[in-house]
PDB file of C-alpha atoms in Angstrom:
ATOM      1  CA  UNK A   1     119.103  64.382  36.217  1.00 38.00           C
ATOM      2  CA  UNK A   2     122.332  66.288  36.366  1.00 40.00           C
ATOM      3  CA  UNK A   3     125.602  64.646  37.173  1.00 41.00           C
ATOM      4  CA  UNK A   4     127.492  66.818  39.607  1.00 45.00           C
ATOM      5  CA  UNK A   5     130.891  65.282  38.877  1.00 47.00           C
ATOM      6  CA  UNK A   6     130.529  65.968  35.148  1.00 46.00           C
ATOM      7  CA  UNK A   7     130.167  69.684  35.976  1.00 49.00           C
ATOM      8  CA  UNK A   8     133.718  69.808  37.325  1.00 55.00           C
ATOM      9  CA  UNK A   9     136.012  71.258  34.642  1.00 52.00           C
ATOM     10  CA  UNK A  10     137.558  68.535  32.468  1.00 60.00           C
ATOM     11  CA  UNK A  11     141.028  70.078  32.657  1.00 64.00           C
ATOM     12  CA  UNK A  12     141.168  69.614  36.428  1.00 64.00           C
ATOM     13  CA  UNK A  13     143.814  67.176  37.573  1.00 76.00           C
ATOM     14  CA  UNK A  14     144.601  65.050  39.390  1.00 84.00           C
ATOM     15  CA  UNK A  15     141.293  63.263  39.890  1.00 86.00           C
ATOM     16  CA  UNK A  16     140.601  61.235  43.005  1.00 87.00           C
ATOM     17  CA  UNK A  17     139.361  57.649  42.699  1.00 88.00           C
ATOM     18  CA  UNK A  18     135.843  58.389  43.943  1.00 93.00           C
ATOM     19  CA  UNK A  19     135.399  61.215  41.432  1.00 91.00           C
ATOM     20  CA  UNK A  20     135.597  58.645  38.626  1.00 91.00           C
ATOM     21  CA  UNK A  21     132.630  56.667  39.988  1.00 93.00           C
ATOM     22  CA  UNK A  22     129.150  57.305  38.642  1.00 96.00           C
ATOM     23  CA  UNK A  23     127.716  56.143  41.975  1.00 97.00           C
ATOM     24  CA  UNK A  24     129.503  59.053  43.678  1.00 97.00           C
ATOM     25  CA  UNK A  25     127.885  61.498  41.258  1.00 96.00           C
ATOM     26  CA  UNK A  26     124.470  59.995  42.004  1.00 97.00           C
ATOM     27  CA  UNK A  27     125.194  60.225  45.749  1.00 98.00           C
ATOM     28  CA  UNK A  28     125.961  63.941  45.466  1.00 97.00           C
ATOM     29  CA  UNK A  29     122.786  64.503  43.484  1.00 97.00           C
ATOM     30  CA  UNK A  30     120.816  62.493  46.040  1.00 98.00           C
ATOM     31  CA  UNK A  31     122.206  64.537  48.932  1.00 97.00           C
ATOM     32  CA  UNK A  32     121.154  67.780  47.246  1.00 97.00           C
ATOM     33  CA  UNK A  33     117.661  66.518  46.454  1.00 97.00           C
ATOM     34  CA  UNK A  34     117.219  65.018  49.914  1.00 97.00           C
ATOM     35  CA  UNK A  35     118.216  68.231  51.670  1.00 96.00           C
ATOM     36  CA  UNK A  36     115.771  70.229  49.562  1.00 96.00           C
ATOM     37  CA  UNK A  37     112.884  68.168  50.991  1.00 96.00           C
ATOM     38  CA  UNK A  38     113.096  69.558  54.519  1.00 94.00           C
ATOM     39  CA  UNK A  39     112.548  73.243  55.310  1.00 90.00           C
ATOM     40  CA  UNK A  40     115.483  74.975  56.988  1.00 86.00           C
ATOM     41  CA  UNK A  41     113.241  76.058  59.864  1.00 87.00           C
ATOM     42  CA  UNK A  42     111.434  73.534  61.982  1.00 86.00           C
ATOM     43  CA  UNK A  43     111.815  69.765  61.679  1.00 90.00           C
ATOM     44  CA  UNK A  44     115.347  70.096  63.061  1.00 92.00           C
ATOM     45  CA  UNK A  45     115.667  66.476  64.187  1.00 94.00           C
ATOM     46  CA  UNK A  46     114.471  64.919  60.975  1.00 95.00           C
ATOM     47  CA  UNK A  47     116.530  67.339  58.852  1.00 95.00           C
ATOM     48  CA  UNK A  48     119.616  66.468  60.889  1.00 96.00           C
ATOM     49  CA  UNK A  49     118.955  62.737  60.487  1.00 97.00           C
ATOM     50  CA  UNK A  50     118.482  63.041  56.720  1.00 97.00           C
ATOM     51  CA  UNK A  51     121.536  65.248  56.386  1.00 97.00           C
ATOM     52  CA  UNK A  52     123.723  62.776  58.272  1.00 98.00           C
ATOM     53  CA  UNK A  53     122.458  59.694  56.448  1.00 98.00           C
ATOM     54  CA  UNK A  54     122.553  61.183  52.932  1.00 98.00           C
ATOM     55  CA  UNK A  55     125.963  62.733  53.579  1.00 97.00           C
ATOM     56  CA  UNK A  56     127.211  59.375  54.819  1.00 98.00           C
ATOM     57  CA  UNK A  57     126.366  57.801  51.462  1.00 98.00           C
ATOM     58  CA  UNK A  58     128.767  60.087  49.578  1.00 98.00           C
ATOM     59  CA  UNK A  59     131.460  59.968  52.253  1.00 97.00           C
ATOM     60  CA  UNK A  60     131.463  56.169  52.530  1.00 97.00           C
ATOM     61  CA  UNK A  61     131.667  55.858  48.736  1.00 98.00           C
ATOM     62  CA  UNK A  62     134.665  58.204  48.709  1.00 97.00           C
ATOM     63  CA  UNK A  63     136.354  56.362  51.553  1.00 96.00           C
ATOM     64  CA  UNK A  64     135.691  52.983  49.957  1.00 96.00           C
ATOM     65  CA  UNK A  65     137.102  54.125  46.624  1.00 95.00           C
ATOM     66  CA  UNK A  66     140.246  55.226  48.418  1.00 95.00           C
ATOM     67  CA  UNK A  67     140.833  51.823  49.995  1.00 94.00           C
ATOM     68  CA  UNK A  68     143.256  49.402  48.374  1.00 94.00           C
ATOM     69  CA  UNK A  69     141.833  46.029  49.377  1.00 94.00           C
ATOM     70  CA  UNK A  70     138.656  44.722  47.755  1.00 94.00           C
ATOM     71  CA  UNK A  71     137.326  43.642  51.153  1.00 95.00           C
ATOM     72  CA  UNK A  72     137.724  47.166  52.575  1.00 95.00           C
ATOM     73  CA  UNK A  73     136.092  48.689  49.506  1.00 95.00           C
ATOM     74  CA  UNK A  74     133.078  46.363  49.828  1.00 96.00           C
ATOM     75  CA  UNK A  75     132.743  47.156  53.539  1.00 97.00           C
ATOM     76  CA  UNK A  76     132.505  50.906  52.890  1.00 97.00           C
ATOM     77  CA  UNK A  77     130.165  50.434  49.937  1.00 97.00           C
ATOM     78  CA  UNK A  78     127.939  48.289  52.189  1.00 97.00           C
ATOM     79  CA  UNK A  79     127.903  51.093  54.780  1.00 98.00           C
ATOM     80  CA  UNK A  80     126.960  53.563  52.034  1.00 98.00           C
ATOM     81  CA  UNK A  81     124.131  51.235  50.972  1.00 98.00           C
ATOM     82  CA  UNK A  82     122.864  51.112  54.562  1.00 98.00           C
ATOM     83  CA  UNK A  83     122.909  54.897  54.767  1.00 98.00           C
ATOM     84  CA  UNK A  84     120.994  55.119  51.483  1.00 98.00           C
ATOM     85  CA  UNK A  85     118.261  52.832  52.821  1.00 98.00           C
ATOM     86  CA  UNK A  86     118.153  54.836  56.052  1.00 98.00           C
ATOM     87  CA  UNK A  87     117.746  58.009  54.002  1.00 98.00           C
ATOM     88  CA  UNK A  88     114.913  56.402  52.050  1.00 98.00           C
ATOM     89  CA  UNK A  89     113.131  55.635  55.319  1.00 98.00           C
ATOM     90  CA  UNK A  90     113.483  59.271  56.404  1.00 97.00           C
ATOM     91  CA  UNK A  91     112.002  60.331  53.066  1.00 97.00           C
ATOM     92  CA  UNK A  92     109.039  58.011  53.705  1.00 97.00           C
ATOM     93  CA  UNK A  93     108.575  59.702  57.084  1.00 96.00           C
ATOM     94  CA  UNK A  94     108.670  63.152  55.471  1.00 96.00           C
ATOM     95  CA  UNK A  95     105.898  62.052  53.142  1.00 96.00           C
ATOM     96  CA  UNK A  96     103.780  60.570  55.937  1.00 96.00           C
ATOM     97  CA  UNK A  97     104.169  63.759  57.987  1.00 94.00           C
ATOM     98  CA  UNK A  98     103.252  65.933  55.008  1.00 94.00           C
ATOM     99  CA  UNK A  99     106.555  67.791  55.122  1.00 94.00           C
ATOM    100  CA  UNK A 100     107.430  67.157  51.460  1.00 95.00           C
ATOM    101  CA  UNK A 101     105.360  66.640  48.330  1.00 95.00           C
ATOM    102  CA  UNK A 102     104.810  63.219  46.835  1.00 97.00           C
ATOM    103  CA  UNK A 103     106.592  64.280  43.606  1.00 97.00           C
ATOM    104  CA  UNK A 104     109.685  65.472  45.466  1.00 96.00           C
ATOM    105  CA  UNK A 105     109.718  62.337  47.612  1.00 97.00           C
ATOM    106  CA  UNK A 106     109.385  60.146  44.511  1.00 97.00           C
ATOM    107  CA  UNK A 107     112.376  61.867  42.911  1.00 97.00           C
ATOM    108  CA  UNK A 108     114.502  61.409  46.033  1.00 97.00           C
ATOM    109  CA  UNK A 109     113.329  57.834  46.483  1.00 97.00           C
ATOM    110  CA  UNK A 110     114.183  56.993  42.851  1.00 97.00           C
ATOM    111  CA  UNK A 111     117.733  58.235  43.444  1.00 98.00           C
ATOM    112  CA  UNK A 112     117.946  56.240  46.688  1.00 98.00           C
ATOM    113  CA  UNK A 113     116.836  53.084  44.883  1.00 98.00           C
ATOM    114  CA  UNK A 114     119.366  53.698  42.128  1.00 98.00           C
ATOM    115  CA  UNK A 115     122.096  54.149  44.747  1.00 98.00           C
ATOM    116  CA  UNK A 116     121.155  50.931  46.540  1.00 98.00           C
ATOM    117  CA  UNK A 117     121.225  49.036  43.238  1.00 97.00           C
ATOM    118  CA  UNK A 118     124.603  50.464  42.237  1.00 97.00           C
ATOM    119  CA  UNK A 119     126.103  49.899  45.672  1.00 98.00           C
ATOM    120  CA  UNK A 120     124.759  46.343  45.826  1.00 97.00           C
ATOM    121  CA  UNK A 121     126.761  45.584  42.686  1.00 96.00           C
ATOM    122  CA  UNK A 122     129.872  47.153  44.192  1.00 95.00           C
ATOM    123  CA  UNK A 123     129.441  45.064  47.343  1.00 94.00           C
ATOM    124  CA  UNK A 124     129.593  41.770  45.477  1.00 89.00           C
ATOM    125  CA  UNK A 125     132.895  39.892  45.617  1.00 84.00           C
ATOM    126  CA  UNK A 126     134.710  39.705  42.296  1.00 77.00           C
ATOM    127  CA  UNK A 127     134.146  36.394  40.476  1.00 76.00           C
TER     128      UNK A 127
END
């Protein structure tokens, strides 16, 4: 698995808070994999739904990272987690409809599960 954020030149500065998070890198990778599952022609509604939900994961992570209060951060990370589970459901539907292969769906689903696990940790209040 490639990490999109690590492909950004190291000499680039300044770096935004979300760009330092591994979960953001996984979210970008997930969005790319998820969008590759649905053909550009046909399946417009399901493609749109998957695009919005997988995009929301990355955007909510970025917005949460930019917040200053821990409570706000957790709220946005929880929204990102919800969008990741929604995306996983869309991937299940793509498989059931025969739109995407089982291997491609497994790859996307593995990333979704990883995102949910990472985001669940970020949603926990600090001890």
